[in-house]
mmCIF file of C-alpha atoms in Angstrom:
data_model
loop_
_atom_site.group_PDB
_atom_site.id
_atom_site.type_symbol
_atom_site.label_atom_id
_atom_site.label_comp_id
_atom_site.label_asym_id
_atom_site.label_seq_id
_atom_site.Cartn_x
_atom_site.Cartn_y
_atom_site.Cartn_z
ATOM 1 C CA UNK A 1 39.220 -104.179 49.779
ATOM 2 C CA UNK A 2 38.013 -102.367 46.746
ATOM 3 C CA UNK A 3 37.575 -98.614 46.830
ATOM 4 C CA UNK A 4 34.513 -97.954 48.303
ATOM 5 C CA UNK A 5 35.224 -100.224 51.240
ATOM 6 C CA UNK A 6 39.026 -98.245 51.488
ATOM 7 C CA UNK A 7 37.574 -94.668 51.199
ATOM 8 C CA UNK A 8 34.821 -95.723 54.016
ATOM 9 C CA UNK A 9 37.702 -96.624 56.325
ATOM 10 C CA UNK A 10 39.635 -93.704 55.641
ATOM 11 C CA UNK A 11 36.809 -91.585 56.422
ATOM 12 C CA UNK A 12 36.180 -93.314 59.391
ATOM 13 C CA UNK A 13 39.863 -93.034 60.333
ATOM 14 C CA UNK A 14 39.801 -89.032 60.156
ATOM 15 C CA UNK A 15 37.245 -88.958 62.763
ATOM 16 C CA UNK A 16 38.124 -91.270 64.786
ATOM 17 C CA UNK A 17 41.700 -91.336 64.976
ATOM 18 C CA UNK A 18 42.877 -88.262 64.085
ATOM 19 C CA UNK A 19 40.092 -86.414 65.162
ATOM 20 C CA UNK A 20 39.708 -83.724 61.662
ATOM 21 C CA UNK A 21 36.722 -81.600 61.502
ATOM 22 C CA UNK A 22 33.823 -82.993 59.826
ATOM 23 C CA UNK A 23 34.377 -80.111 57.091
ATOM 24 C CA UNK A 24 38.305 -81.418 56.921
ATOM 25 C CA UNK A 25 36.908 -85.019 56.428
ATOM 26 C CA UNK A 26 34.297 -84.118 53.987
ATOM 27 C CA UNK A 27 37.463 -82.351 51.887
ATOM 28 C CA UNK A 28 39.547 -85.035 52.058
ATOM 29 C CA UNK A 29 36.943 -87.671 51.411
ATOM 30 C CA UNK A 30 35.940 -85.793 48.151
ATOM 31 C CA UNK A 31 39.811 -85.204 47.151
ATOM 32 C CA UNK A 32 40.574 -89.105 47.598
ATOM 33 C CA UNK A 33 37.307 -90.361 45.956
ATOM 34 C CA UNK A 34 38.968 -88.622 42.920
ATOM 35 C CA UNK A 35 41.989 -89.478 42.933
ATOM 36 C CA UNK A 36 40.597 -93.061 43.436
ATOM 37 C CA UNK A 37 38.840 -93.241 40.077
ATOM 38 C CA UNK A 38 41.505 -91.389 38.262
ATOM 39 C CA UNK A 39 43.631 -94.194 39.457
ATOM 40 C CA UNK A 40 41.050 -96.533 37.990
ATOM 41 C CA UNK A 41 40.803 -95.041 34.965
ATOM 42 C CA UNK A 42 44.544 -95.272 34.583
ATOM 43 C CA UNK A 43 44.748 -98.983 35.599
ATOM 44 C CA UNK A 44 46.966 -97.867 38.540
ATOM 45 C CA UNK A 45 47.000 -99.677 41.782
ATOM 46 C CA UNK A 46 47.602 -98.083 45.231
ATOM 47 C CA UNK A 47 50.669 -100.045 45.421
ATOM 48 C CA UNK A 48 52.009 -98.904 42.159
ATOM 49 C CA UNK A 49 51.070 -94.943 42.574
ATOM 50 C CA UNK A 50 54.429 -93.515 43.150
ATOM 51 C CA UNK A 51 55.261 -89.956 43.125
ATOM 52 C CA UNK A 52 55.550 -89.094 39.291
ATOM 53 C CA UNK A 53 51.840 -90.802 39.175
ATOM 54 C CA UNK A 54 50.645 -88.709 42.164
ATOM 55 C CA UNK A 55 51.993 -85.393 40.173
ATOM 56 C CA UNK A 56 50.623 -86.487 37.476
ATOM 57 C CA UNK A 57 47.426 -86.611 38.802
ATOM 58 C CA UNK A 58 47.413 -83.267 40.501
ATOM 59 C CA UNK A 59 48.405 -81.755 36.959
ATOM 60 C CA UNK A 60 45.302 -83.186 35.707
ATOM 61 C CA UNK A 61 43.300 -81.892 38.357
ATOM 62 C CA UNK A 62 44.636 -78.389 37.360
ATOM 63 C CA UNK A 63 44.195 -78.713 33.474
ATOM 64 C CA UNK A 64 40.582 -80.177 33.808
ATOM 65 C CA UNK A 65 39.657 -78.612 37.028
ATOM 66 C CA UNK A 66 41.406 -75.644 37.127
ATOM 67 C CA UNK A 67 42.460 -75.877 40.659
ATOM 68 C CA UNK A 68 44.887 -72.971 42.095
ATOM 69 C CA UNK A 69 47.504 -73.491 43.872
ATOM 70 C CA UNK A 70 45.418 -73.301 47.441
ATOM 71 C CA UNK A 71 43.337 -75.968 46.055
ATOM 72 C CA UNK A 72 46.455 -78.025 45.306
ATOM 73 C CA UNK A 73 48.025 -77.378 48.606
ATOM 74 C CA UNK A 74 44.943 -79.092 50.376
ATOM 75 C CA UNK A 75 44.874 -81.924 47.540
ATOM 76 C CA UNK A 76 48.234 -82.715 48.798
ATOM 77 C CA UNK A 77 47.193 -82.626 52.062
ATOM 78 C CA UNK A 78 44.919 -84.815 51.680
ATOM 79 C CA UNK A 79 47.174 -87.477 49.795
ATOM 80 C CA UNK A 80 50.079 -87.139 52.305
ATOM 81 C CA UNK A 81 46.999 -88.542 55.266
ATOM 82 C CA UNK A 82 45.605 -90.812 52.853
ATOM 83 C CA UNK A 83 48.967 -92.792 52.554
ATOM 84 C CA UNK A 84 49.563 -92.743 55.927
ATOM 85 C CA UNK A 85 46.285 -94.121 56.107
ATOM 86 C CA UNK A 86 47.358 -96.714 53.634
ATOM 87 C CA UNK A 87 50.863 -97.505 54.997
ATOM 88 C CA UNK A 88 49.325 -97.967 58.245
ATOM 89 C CA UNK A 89 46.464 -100.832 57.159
ATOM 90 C CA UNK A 90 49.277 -102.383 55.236
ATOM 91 C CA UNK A 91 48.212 -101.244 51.211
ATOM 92 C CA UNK A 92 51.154 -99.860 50.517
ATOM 93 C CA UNK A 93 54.644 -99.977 51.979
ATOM 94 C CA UNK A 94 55.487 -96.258 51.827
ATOM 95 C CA UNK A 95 54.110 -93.114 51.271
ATOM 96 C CA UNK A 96 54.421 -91.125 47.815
ATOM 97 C CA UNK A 97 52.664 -88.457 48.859
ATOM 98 C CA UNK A 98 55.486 -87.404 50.955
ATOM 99 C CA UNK A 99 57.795 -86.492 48.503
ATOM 100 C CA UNK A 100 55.478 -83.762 47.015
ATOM 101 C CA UNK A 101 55.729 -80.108 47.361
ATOM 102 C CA UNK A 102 53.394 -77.817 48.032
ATOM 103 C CA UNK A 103 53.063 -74.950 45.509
ATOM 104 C CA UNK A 104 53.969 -71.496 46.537
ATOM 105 C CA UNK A 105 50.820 -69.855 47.411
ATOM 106 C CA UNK A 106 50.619 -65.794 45.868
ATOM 107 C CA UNK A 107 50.317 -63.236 48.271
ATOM 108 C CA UNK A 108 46.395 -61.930 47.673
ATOM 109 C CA UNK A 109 45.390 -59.580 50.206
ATOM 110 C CA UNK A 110 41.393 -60.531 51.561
ATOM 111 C CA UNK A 111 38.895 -58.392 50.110
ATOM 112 C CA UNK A 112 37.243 -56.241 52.720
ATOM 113 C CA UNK A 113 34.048 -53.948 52.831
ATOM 114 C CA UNK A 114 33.792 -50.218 55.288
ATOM 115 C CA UNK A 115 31.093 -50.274 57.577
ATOM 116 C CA UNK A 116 28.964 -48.201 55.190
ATOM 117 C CA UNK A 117 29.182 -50.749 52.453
ATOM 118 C CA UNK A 118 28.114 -53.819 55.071
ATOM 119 C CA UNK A 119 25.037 -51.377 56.044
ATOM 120 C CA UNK A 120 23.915 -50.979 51.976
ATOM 121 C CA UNK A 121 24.269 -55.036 51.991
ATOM 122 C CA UNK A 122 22.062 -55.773 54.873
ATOM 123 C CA UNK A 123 19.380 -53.404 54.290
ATOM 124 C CA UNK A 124 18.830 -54.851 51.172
ATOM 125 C CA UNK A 125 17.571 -57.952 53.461
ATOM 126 C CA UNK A 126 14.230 -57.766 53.959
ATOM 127 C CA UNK A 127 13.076 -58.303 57.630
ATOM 128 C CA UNK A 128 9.502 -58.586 57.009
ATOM 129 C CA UNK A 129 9.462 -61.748 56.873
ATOM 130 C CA UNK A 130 10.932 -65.189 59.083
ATOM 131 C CA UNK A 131 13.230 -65.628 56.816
ATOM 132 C CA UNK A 132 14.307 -62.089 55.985
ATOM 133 C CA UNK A 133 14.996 -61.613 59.772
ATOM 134 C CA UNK A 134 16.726 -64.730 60.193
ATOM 135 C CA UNK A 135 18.908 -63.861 57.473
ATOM 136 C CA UNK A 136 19.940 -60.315 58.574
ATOM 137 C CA UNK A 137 20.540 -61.592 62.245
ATOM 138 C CA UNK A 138 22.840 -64.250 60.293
ATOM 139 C CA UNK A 139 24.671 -62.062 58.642
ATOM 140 C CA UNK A 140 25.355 -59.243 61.168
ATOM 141 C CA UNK A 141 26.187 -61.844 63.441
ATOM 142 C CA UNK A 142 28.735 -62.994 61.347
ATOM 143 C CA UNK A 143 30.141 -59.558 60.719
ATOM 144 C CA UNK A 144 29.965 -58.109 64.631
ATOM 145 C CA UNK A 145 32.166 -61.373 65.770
ATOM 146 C CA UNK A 146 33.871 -61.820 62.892
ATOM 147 C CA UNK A 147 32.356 -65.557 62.001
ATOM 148 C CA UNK A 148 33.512 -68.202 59.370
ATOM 149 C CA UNK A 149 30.316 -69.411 57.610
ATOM 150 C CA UNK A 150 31.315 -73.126 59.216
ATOM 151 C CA UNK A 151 30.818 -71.438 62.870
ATOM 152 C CA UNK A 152 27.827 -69.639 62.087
ATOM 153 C CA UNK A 153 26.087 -72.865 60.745
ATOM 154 C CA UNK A 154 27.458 -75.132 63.540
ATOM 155 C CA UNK A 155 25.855 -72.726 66.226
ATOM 156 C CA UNK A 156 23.519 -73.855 68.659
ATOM 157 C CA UNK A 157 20.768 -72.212 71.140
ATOM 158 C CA UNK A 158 22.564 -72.746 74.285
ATOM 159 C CA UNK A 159 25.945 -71.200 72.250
ATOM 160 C CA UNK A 160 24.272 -67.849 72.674
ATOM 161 C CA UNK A 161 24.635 -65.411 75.743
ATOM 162 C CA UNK A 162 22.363 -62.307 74.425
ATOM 163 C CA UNK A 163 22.760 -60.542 77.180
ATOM 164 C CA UNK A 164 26.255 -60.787 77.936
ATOM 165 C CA UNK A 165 26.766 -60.095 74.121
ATOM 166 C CA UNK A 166 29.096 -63.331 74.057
ATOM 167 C CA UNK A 167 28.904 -67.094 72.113
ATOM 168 C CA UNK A 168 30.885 -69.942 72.039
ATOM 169 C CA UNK A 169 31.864 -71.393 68.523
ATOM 170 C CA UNK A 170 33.610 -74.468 67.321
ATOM 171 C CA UNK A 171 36.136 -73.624 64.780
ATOM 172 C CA UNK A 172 38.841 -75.283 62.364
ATOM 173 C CA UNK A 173 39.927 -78.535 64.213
ATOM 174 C CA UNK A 174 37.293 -78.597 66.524
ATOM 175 C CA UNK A 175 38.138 -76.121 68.824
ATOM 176 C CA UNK A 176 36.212 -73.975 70.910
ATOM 177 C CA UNK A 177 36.756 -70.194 71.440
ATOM 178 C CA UNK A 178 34.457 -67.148 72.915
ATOM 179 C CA UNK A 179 33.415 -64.438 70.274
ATOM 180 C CA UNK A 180 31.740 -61.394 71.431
ATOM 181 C CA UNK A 181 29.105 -59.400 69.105
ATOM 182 C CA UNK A 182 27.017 -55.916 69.206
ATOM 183 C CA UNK A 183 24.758 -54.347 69.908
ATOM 184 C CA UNK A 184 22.773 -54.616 66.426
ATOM 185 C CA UNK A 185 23.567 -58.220 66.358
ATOM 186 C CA UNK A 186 21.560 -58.873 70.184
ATOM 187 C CA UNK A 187 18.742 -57.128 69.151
ATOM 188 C CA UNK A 188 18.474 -59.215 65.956
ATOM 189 C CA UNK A 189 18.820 -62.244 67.473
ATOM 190 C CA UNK A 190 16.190 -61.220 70.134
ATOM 191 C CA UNK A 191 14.147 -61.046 67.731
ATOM 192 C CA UNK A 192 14.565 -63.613 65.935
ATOM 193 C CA UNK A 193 14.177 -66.088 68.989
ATOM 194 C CA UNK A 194 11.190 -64.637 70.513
ATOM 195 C CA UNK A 195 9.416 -64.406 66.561
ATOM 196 C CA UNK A 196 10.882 -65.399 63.644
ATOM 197 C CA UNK A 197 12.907 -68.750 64.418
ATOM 198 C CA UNK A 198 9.551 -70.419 66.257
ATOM 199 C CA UNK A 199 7.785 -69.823 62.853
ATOM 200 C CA UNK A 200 10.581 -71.786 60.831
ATOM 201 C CA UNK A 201 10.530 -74.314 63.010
ATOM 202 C CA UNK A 202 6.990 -75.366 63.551
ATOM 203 C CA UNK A 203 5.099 -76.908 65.851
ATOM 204 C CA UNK A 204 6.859 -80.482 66.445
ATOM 205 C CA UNK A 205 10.272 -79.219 65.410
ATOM 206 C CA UNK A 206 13.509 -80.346 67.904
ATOM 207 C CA UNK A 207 15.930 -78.612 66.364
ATOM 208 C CA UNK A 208 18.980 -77.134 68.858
ATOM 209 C CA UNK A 209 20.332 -75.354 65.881
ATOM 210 C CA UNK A 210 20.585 -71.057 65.882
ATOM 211 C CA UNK A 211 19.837 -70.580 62.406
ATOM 212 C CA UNK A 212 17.422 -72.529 60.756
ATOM 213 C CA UNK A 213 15.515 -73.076 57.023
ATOM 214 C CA UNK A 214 11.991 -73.313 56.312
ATOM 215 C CA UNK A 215 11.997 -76.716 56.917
ATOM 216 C CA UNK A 216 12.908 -76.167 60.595
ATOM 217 C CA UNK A 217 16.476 -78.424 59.961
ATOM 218 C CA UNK A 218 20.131 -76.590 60.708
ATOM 219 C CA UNK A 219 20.836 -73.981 58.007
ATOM 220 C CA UNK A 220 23.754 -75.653 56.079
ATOM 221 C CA UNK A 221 26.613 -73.980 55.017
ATOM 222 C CA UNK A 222 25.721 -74.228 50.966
ATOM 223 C CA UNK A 223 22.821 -72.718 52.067
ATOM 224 C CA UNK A 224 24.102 -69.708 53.843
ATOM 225 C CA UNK A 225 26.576 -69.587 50.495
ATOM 226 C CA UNK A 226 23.902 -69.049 48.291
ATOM 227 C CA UNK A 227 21.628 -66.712 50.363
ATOM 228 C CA UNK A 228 24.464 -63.855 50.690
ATOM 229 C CA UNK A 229 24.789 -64.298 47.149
ATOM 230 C CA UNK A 230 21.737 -63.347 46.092
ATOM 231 C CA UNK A 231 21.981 -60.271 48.820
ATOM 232 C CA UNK A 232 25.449 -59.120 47.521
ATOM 233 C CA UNK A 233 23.973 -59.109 43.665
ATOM 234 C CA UNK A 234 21.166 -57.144 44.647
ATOM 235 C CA UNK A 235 23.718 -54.717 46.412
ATOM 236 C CA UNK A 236 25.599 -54.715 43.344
ATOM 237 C CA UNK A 237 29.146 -55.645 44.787
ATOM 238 C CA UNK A 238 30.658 -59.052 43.606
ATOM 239 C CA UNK A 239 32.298 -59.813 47.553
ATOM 240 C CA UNK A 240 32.398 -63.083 49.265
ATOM 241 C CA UNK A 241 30.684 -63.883 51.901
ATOM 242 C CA UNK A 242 34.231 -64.320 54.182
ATOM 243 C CA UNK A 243 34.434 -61.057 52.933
ATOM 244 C CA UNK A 244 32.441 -60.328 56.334
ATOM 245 C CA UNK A 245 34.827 -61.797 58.165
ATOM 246 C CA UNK A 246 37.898 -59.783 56.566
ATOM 247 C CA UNK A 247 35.890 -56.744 57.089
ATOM 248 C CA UNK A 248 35.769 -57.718 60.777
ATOM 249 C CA UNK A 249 39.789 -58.376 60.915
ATOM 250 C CA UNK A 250 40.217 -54.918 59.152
ATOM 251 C CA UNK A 251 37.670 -52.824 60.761
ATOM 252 C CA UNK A 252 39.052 -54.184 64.468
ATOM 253 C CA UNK A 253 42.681 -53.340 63.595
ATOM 254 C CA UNK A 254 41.799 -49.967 62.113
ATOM 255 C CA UNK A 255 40.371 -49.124 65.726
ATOM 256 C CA UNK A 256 43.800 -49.822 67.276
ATOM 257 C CA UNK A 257 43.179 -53.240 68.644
ATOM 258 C CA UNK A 258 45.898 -55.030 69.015
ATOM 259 C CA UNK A 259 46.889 -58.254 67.082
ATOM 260 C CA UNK A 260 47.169 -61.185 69.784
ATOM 261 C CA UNK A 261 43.386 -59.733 70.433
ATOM 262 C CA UNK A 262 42.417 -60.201 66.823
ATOM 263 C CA UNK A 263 44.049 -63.571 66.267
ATOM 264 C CA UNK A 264 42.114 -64.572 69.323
ATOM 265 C CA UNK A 265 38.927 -63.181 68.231
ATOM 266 C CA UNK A 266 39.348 -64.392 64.796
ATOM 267 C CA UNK A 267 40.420 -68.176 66.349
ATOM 268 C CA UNK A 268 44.266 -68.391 64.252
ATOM 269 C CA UNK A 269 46.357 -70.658 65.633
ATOM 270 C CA UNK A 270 49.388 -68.559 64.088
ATOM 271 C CA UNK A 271 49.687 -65.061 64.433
ATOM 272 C CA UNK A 272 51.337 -65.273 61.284
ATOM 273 C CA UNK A 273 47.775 -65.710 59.616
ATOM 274 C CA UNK A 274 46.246 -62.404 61.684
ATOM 275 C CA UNK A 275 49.083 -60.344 60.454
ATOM 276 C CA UNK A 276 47.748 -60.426 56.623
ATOM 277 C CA UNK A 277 45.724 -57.616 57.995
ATOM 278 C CA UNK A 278 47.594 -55.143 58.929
ATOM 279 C CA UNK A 279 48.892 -55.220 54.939
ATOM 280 C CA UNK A 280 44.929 -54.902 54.171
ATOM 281 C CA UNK A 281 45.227 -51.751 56.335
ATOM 282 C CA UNK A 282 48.265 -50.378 54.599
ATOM 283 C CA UNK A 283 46.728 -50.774 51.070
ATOM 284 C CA UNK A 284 43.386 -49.104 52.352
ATOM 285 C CA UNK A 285 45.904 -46.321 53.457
ATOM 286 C CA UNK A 286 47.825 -46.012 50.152
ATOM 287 C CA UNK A 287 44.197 -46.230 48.277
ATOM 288 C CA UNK A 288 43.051 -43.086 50.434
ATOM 289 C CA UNK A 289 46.478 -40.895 49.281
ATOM 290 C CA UNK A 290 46.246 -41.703 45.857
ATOM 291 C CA UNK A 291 42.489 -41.019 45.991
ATOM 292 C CA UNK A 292 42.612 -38.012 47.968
ATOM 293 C CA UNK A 293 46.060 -36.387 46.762
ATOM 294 C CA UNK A 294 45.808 -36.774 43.253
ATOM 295 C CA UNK A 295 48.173 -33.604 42.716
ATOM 296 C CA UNK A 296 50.851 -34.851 44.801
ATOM 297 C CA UNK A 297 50.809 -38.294 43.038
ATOM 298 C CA UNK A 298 50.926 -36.284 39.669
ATOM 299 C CA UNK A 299 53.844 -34.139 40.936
ATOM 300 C CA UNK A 300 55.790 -37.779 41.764
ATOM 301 C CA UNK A 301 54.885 -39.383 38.324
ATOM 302 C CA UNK A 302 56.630 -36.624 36.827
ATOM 303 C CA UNK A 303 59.403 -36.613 39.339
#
């Protein structure tokens, strides 16, 4: 098989066997189309990429690429199933990839936004027209249930309860979980079904997708990417759209909610993951008493 042929059975493999997200197998796919022609371009064979070759890869992939360590935890990810991919159909006889270590990730707390700072962002959405409204319902709905941009784009029409304030979402691995959103958010979307979404879709338009573009086809994620960007320079703040998302966490656990309910809400499969959060909290808490008691923090520096 050459490579084209190996990285369309690969692919194929992720979905069908091991049942990865189409997001997971379009990361992987990209990751091992690389490393493919980097392999080419060093004359290197599957069967004669071992472990220093693999590393040295990934070291090229940071000095030309500038990956960061997250990036290269996932690239190794994605070798480790590839050569079990390749072990399996009988390409190589063991796997390299498995004697590679993840780098240690640094502790970055998420970047979040207070309720007030969310408000200045939207309302510099215009809602005037289709897509104005469509975008504000987008992006409150992402903030009121706490939304990757991945959920948001894979949501359908019958995913919505308005009433009940509830919708069901697929996230990381496929699964399925309940979120629950606002009031602010159900208005918006009333809206936008009863006005705003029939005039992006047309006339002869099908579409089951929530959010749509002008051409009446599923709002991608790229698309929803580039949107908030243009909304967050206009508000003058430099945040990420996931930003929305931490803001959710934050705001939830500020309130007093408990974690388990977060994690749930948030879809972690480790509680581990939710607890990030409650460090997000303590810096917001430190930020306020340096902020706030500036004499006291002058009386300590000299102490």
């Amino acid at each position: 098989m050459n490579n084209a042929e190996i990285l369309k059975r690969y692919c194929s493999r992720l979905i069908a066997i091991e049942r990865r997200s189409l997001l997971t197998k379009d990361c992987y796919s990209l990751e091992i189309k690389q490393f493919l022609e980097y392999s080419e371009s060093q004359k290197i064979t599957l069967e004669k990429a071992d472990a220093a070759f693999l590393t040295s890869y990934l070291a090229m992939r940071r000095d030309v690429n500038g990956i960061d360590s997250r990036t290269a935890s996932k690239a190794i990810s994605a070798l480790r199933s590839f050569f079990n991919f390749a072990v399996d159909e009988r390409l190589v006889s063991e796997n390299p990839a498995a004697l590679l270590e993840s780098p240690k990730r640094k502790s970055r707390l998420p970047e979040v936004m207070d309720r007030d700072t969310v408000e200045e962002l939207l309302d510099k959405i215009k809602t005037s027209t289709p897509k104005g409204l469509r975008d504000r319902c987008l992006f409150e709905l992402i903030y009121s249930a706490g939304l990757r941009v991945s959920e948001a784009s894979l949501l359908n029409l019958k995913d919505i309860d308005i009433e009940g304030g509830v919708a069901k979402v697929r996230g990381k691995g496929n699964k399925e979980r309940l979120v629950l959103f606002g009031r602010e958010a159900a208005g918006l979307l009333k809206q936008y079904l009863s006005y705003d979404r029939p005039k992006l879709a047309g006339s002869i338009n099908k579409s089951n997708a929530l959010f749509i573009n002008r051409s009446g086809k599923r709002l991608s994620r790229k698309g929803i990417w580039k949107n908030y960007a243009r909304y967050a320079l206009l508000a003058g703040t430099s945040s990420h759209i996931h930003t929305l998302r931490h803001s959710f966490a934050t705001s939830l656990l500020a309130g007093g909610a408990d974690l388990r309910t977060v994690q749930e809400l948030l879809g972690h499969a480790d509680l581990s993951t939710t607890q990030i959060y409650t460090h997000v909290d303590t810096a917001v808490l430190r930020e306020n008493h340096r902020r706030y008691l500036p004499k006291l923090n002058l009386i300590r520096a000299r102490d």
